[in-house]
XYZ file of C-alpha atoms in Angstrom:
340
model
C 52.822 1.748 14.628
C 53.698 5.228 13.434
C 52.223 8.367 14.863
C 50.520 10.780 12.436
C 53.615 13.002 12.597
C 55.949 10.124 11.703
C 53.634 9.006 8.911
C 53.551 12.486 7.383
C 57.330 12.852 7.685
C 57.750 9.594 5.779
C 55.430 10.711 2.974
C 57.213 14.042 2.759
C 60.502 12.253 2.050
C 59.224 10.413 -1.026
C 60.533 11.926 -4.256
C 60.028 9.135 -6.810
C 57.693 6.139 -7.264
C 57.697 3.376 -9.873
C 54.654 1.082 -9.793
C 54.518 -1.968 -12.084
C 51.369 -4.135 -12.020
C 52.011 -7.515 -13.636
C 48.771 -9.150 -12.477
C 46.597 -10.731 -15.125
C 42.989 -9.457 -14.866
C 41.835 -12.844 -16.098
C 42.598 -14.471 -12.752
C 39.721 -12.749 -10.979
C 41.273 -9.493 -9.761
C 38.562 -6.857 -9.602
C 39.008 -3.890 -11.905
C 38.535 -1.340 -9.151
C 41.061 -3.141 -6.980
C 43.656 -2.350 -9.647
C 43.146 1.413 -9.498
C 46.219 3.041 -7.910
C 45.426 4.878 -4.695
C 47.247 6.565 -1.828
C 49.404 8.545 -4.245
C 47.602 11.840 -3.795
C 49.165 12.797 -0.471
C 52.839 13.006 -1.436
C 53.606 16.726 -1.390
C 57.224 16.398 -2.566
C 56.777 13.785 -5.289
C 58.842 14.690 -8.379
C 58.669 11.589 -10.595
C 55.970 8.940 -11.016
C 55.785 5.831 -13.181
C 52.712 3.577 -13.323
C 52.803 0.588 -15.665
C 49.911 -1.857 -16.072
C 51.260 -4.646 -18.238
C 47.960 -6.519 -18.627
C 45.292 -3.829 -18.453
C 42.507 -4.318 -20.977
C 40.563 -1.685 -22.879
C 37.291 -2.729 -21.233
C 38.662 -1.549 -17.891
C 38.629 2.064 -19.081
C 35.000 1.733 -20.075
C 33.932 0.239 -16.732
C 35.723 2.836 -14.628
C 33.424 5.806 -14.261
C 34.687 9.353 -13.778
C 34.546 9.126 -9.993
C 36.755 6.037 -10.012
C 39.179 7.640 -12.462
C 39.545 10.715 -10.252
C 39.852 8.674 -7.057
C 43.565 9.391 -7.196
C 44.865 12.774 -8.313
C 48.579 13.604 -8.022
C 48.636 16.941 -6.219
C 52.361 17.423 -5.644
C 53.420 20.907 -6.830
C 56.967 19.559 -7.361
C 55.917 16.956 -9.955
C 58.160 17.047 -13.054
C 58.115 13.606 -14.671
C 55.241 11.209 -15.503
C 55.419 7.870 -17.319
C 52.362 5.652 -17.837
C 51.686 2.337 -19.560
C 48.058 1.370 -20.266
C 46.753 3.882 -17.747
C 46.723 7.575 -16.897
C 46.416 9.303 -13.516
C 45.365 12.968 -13.477
C 47.642 15.549 -11.882
C 47.464 19.210 -10.871
C 51.055 20.421 -11.306
C 51.652 22.892 -14.123
C 55.407 22.190 -14.221
C 55.672 18.708 -15.764
C 58.627 18.581 -18.175
C 58.807 14.861 -19.063
C 55.752 12.839 -20.080
C 55.266 9.388 -21.593
C 52.011 7.540 -22.345
C 52.304 4.077 -23.910
C 49.494 1.709 -24.855
C 49.839 -1.721 -26.397
C 47.889 -0.902 -29.553
C 44.566 0.089 -31.060
C 42.568 -2.419 -29.043
C 44.121 -1.353 -25.752
C 43.013 2.266 -26.179
C 39.466 1.508 -27.281
C 37.899 2.721 -24.027
C 40.293 5.622 -23.382
C 38.447 8.951 -23.138
C 39.288 11.582 -25.739
C 38.497 14.288 -23.186
C 41.032 12.882 -20.716
C 43.687 12.754 -23.437
C 43.077 16.308 -24.652
C 42.993 17.637 -21.093
C 46.373 16.043 -20.428
C 47.829 17.467 -23.644
C 46.533 20.941 -22.825
C 48.020 20.841 -19.318
C 51.387 19.634 -20.601
C 51.748 22.019 -23.518
C 53.348 25.077 -21.837
C 56.095 23.201 -19.961
C 56.798 19.785 -21.498
C 60.345 19.238 -22.798
C 60.265 15.522 -23.637
C 57.018 13.962 -24.888
C 56.286 10.354 -25.863
C 52.918 9.388 -27.406
C 52.906 5.673 -28.189
C 49.719 4.134 -29.651
C 47.666 5.899 -26.971
C 45.685 8.510 -28.894
C 41.962 7.725 -28.413
C 40.066 6.586 -31.462
C 37.776 9.626 -31.236
C 40.720 11.966 -31.891
C 40.231 11.776 -35.657
C 36.716 13.202 -35.282
C 37.861 16.221 -33.274
C 37.992 19.647 -34.875
C 41.511 20.679 -35.781
C 43.274 22.495 -32.939
C 46.786 23.803 -32.428
C 48.836 22.914 -29.362
C 51.888 25.102 -28.848
C 54.796 23.309 -27.118
C 57.352 26.131 -26.798
C 59.829 24.240 -24.589
C 59.767 20.888 -26.363
C 63.186 19.341 -27.064
C 62.236 15.758 -27.927
C 59.057 14.315 -29.462
C 58.480 10.587 -29.960
C 55.319 9.401 -31.730
C 54.377 5.819 -32.643
C 50.959 5.229 -34.168
C 48.968 4.529 -37.301
C 49.448 6.804 -40.280
C 46.313 8.951 -40.037
C 46.834 9.818 -36.374
C 50.480 10.755 -36.941
C 49.502 13.076 -39.793
C 46.901 14.834 -37.626
C 49.224 15.104 -34.614
C 52.098 16.577 -36.599
C 49.740 19.130 -38.092
C 48.397 20.217 -34.717
C 51.540 20.186 -32.547
C 53.737 23.264 -32.830
C 57.239 23.096 -31.379
C 60.697 24.691 -31.787
C 62.515 23.917 -35.065
C 65.403 22.080 -33.361
C 63.146 19.587 -31.588
C 64.385 16.010 -31.996
C 61.749 13.912 -33.766
C 61.248 10.167 -33.503
C 58.346 9.081 -35.720
C 57.402 5.392 -36.014
C 54.568 4.680 -38.460
C 52.459 1.549 -37.987
C 50.757 0.660 -41.288
C 47.488 -1.174 -40.745
C 47.866 -3.099 -43.988
C 50.699 -4.619 -45.940
C 51.647 -1.509 -47.891
C 52.531 2.061 -47.046
C 50.049 4.675 -48.171
C 50.352 8.251 -49.334
C 49.543 9.287 -45.770
C 52.841 7.754 -44.651
C 54.846 9.958 -46.994
C 52.680 12.937 -46.058
C 53.433 12.379 -42.359
C 57.165 12.384 -43.017
C 56.992 15.520 -45.134
C 55.112 17.276 -42.328
C 57.736 16.214 -39.788
C 60.632 17.358 -41.952
C 59.279 20.889 -42.213
C 60.322 21.355 -38.580
C 63.926 20.292 -39.170
C 66.588 22.988 -39.707
C 68.468 23.881 -41.770
C 66.019 23.692 -44.651
C 66.550 21.619 -46.708
C 68.058 19.310 -44.079
C 71.721 18.358 -44.332
C 72.629 15.142 -42.531
C 76.133 13.704 -42.321
C 75.400 10.544 -40.295
C 72.828 7.775 -40.678
C 72.033 4.622 -38.692
C 69.645 1.890 -39.834
C 68.425 -0.681 -37.309
C 66.067 -3.664 -37.454
C 64.174 -5.345 -34.638
C 65.095 -8.888 -33.718
C 61.899 -10.153 -35.366
C 63.299 -9.044 -38.722
C 67.042 -9.261 -38.359
C 67.973 -12.878 -38.829
C 64.681 -14.077 -40.362
C 61.592 -12.774 -42.108
C 59.238 -13.466 -39.244
C 55.494 -13.464 -40.103
C 54.819 -11.627 -36.839
C 56.484 -8.573 -38.334
C 58.881 -6.162 -36.707
C 60.326 -2.702 -37.203
C 62.904 -0.865 -39.263
C 64.285 2.488 -38.199
C 66.484 5.062 -39.899
C 68.104 7.724 -37.736
C 69.749 10.863 -39.126
C 72.408 13.020 -37.487
C 73.492 16.580 -38.207
C 76.920 17.989 -37.393
C 78.352 14.580 -36.549
C 82.130 14.186 -36.886
C 82.605 10.413 -36.876
C 80.852 7.067 -36.836
C 81.760 6.764 -33.161
C 79.880 9.942 -32.315
C 76.748 8.514 -33.993
C 76.896 5.517 -31.666
C 77.599 7.411 -28.450
C 74.981 7.053 -25.718
C 74.482 10.802 -25.679
C 74.295 11.127 -29.472
C 71.654 13.692 -30.394
C 69.729 12.533 -33.456
C 67.958 15.214 -35.464
C 65.234 12.905 -36.673
C 64.409 9.205 -36.540
C 61.884 7.651 -38.901
C 60.673 4.087 -39.002
C 58.075 1.478 -39.850
C 56.548 -0.885 -37.305
C 54.381 -3.681 -38.710
C 53.184 -4.981 -35.347
C 49.675 -3.555 -35.926
C 49.411 -4.753 -39.524
C 50.116 -7.898 -41.458
C 53.152 -7.020 -43.533
C 56.860 -7.281 -42.895
C 58.754 -4.029 -43.567
C 61.980 -4.070 -45.532
C 64.406 -1.409 -46.642
C 62.400 -0.831 -49.817
C 59.486 0.213 -47.605
C 61.780 2.421 -45.548
C 63.146 4.271 -48.571
C 59.635 4.666 -49.938
C 58.865 6.405 -46.665
C 61.944 8.627 -46.892
C 61.631 9.569 -50.552
C 61.513 12.091 -52.045
C 61.981 14.237 -48.942
C 65.372 12.834 -47.959
C 66.859 11.946 -51.335
C 68.910 15.131 -51.423
C 69.850 14.779 -47.759
C 71.253 11.296 -48.386
C 73.811 12.755 -50.764
C 75.615 14.375 -47.812
C 75.829 11.285 -45.574
C 79.406 10.133 -44.994
C 78.967 8.071 -41.802
C 76.765 4.964 -42.011
C 75.914 2.429 -39.301
C 74.051 -0.690 -40.477
C 72.963 -2.001 -37.091
C 71.552 -5.347 -38.244
C 72.926 -8.611 -39.608
C 74.166 -7.699 -43.075
C 74.529 -11.378 -43.937
C 70.874 -12.121 -43.138
C 69.551 -8.960 -44.806
C 72.039 -8.836 -47.651
C 69.767 -7.277 -50.262
C 68.685 -4.586 -47.802
C 72.304 -3.710 -46.996
C 73.177 -3.502 -50.681
C 70.193 -1.258 -51.384
C 71.200 1.192 -48.645
C 74.828 1.319 -49.793
C 73.687 1.909 -53.349
C 71.755 5.011 -52.277
C 74.643 6.637 -50.393
C 77.527 7.487 -52.765
C 79.832 9.387 -50.392
C 80.345 7.022 -47.444
C 83.698 7.449 -45.675
C 83.083 5.395 -42.535
C 80.925 2.265 -42.477
C 79.943 -0.125 -39.691
C 78.634 -3.583 -40.623
C 77.301 -6.228 -38.249
C 78.041 -9.840 -39.258
C 78.944 -9.028 -42.898
C 79.801 -12.669 -43.737
C 77.774 -14.723 -41.258
C 76.239 -17.829 -42.815
C 76.041 -16.756 -46.444
C 74.998 -19.596 -48.719
C 76.779 -20.474 -51.973
C 74.430 -18.467 -54.188
C 74.969 -15.335 -52.073
C 78.753 -15.775 -52.166
C 78.715 -16.241 -55.955
C 76.679 -13.062 -56.281
C 79.236 -11.049 -54.356
C 79.525 -9.834 -50.789
C 77.610 -6.984 -49.268
C 80.336 -4.624 -50.502
């Protein structure tokens, strides 16, 4: 066995931890036995990930404040935090990367609004990359409007229902060149005026004004591309400024100015490109006139009408990437013409 000195030396060497809990709470594992512990005595910890793949909303309600604070990350060197279906408090005021992901509205039902707002307040002065994915507590909409200044933010990713996105984008203030990734999850079959309002709010932070984009990529999740699956899926349109070629749009380090999309996983509809353009219009109609590089990153043969609609909206394309443009087109599609 280790001596206390050896044990402390070992803990001092730890810089990064990734904890993934795949246990199903339905098999009799006690809720309090799933609370992460022994993470509060790592003085040099810089990055922490904790992912609970099967945590249920009721577990937040049953954990009282003393259980929640049983583990507090006290490392002054902490810089990066990523959580799925859980959140551990921390004391460092230097966190630059933060991600909080919940499965959906039901999974966050017991999540405390006070815990969420406390985390946001602590992050605000230093965070550079922020991801908020279906984790905002339901009580957030009843909170008085507040402003959170994020002066160092470089990348903001939000995925949630329309009303929460609208409120968040009104209350978060960040530099004008921040990269935005906004995924709206309609609760019904149709987009609402709030969806368009959320996009308009986001675009006010994009420079130059009005935005001028030269590259555009449209992608579809596997649930949509290839078949209209009743389980839904997502469509995403990503815009690039100052891009010089289609290749640069597809580079791993490509810096998108803004990415906007629709995710129907929380609703009952199946998004198509008509929905996507309804979301983009009228804010991006003028911006589309400058796009010369287009990447259709889905099966053009399976989503032929969608591909045609996009091409019809972009009159100045010079470089085009199509995936599976012929595929398994049936006779009626061939008689009606190809995607081009």
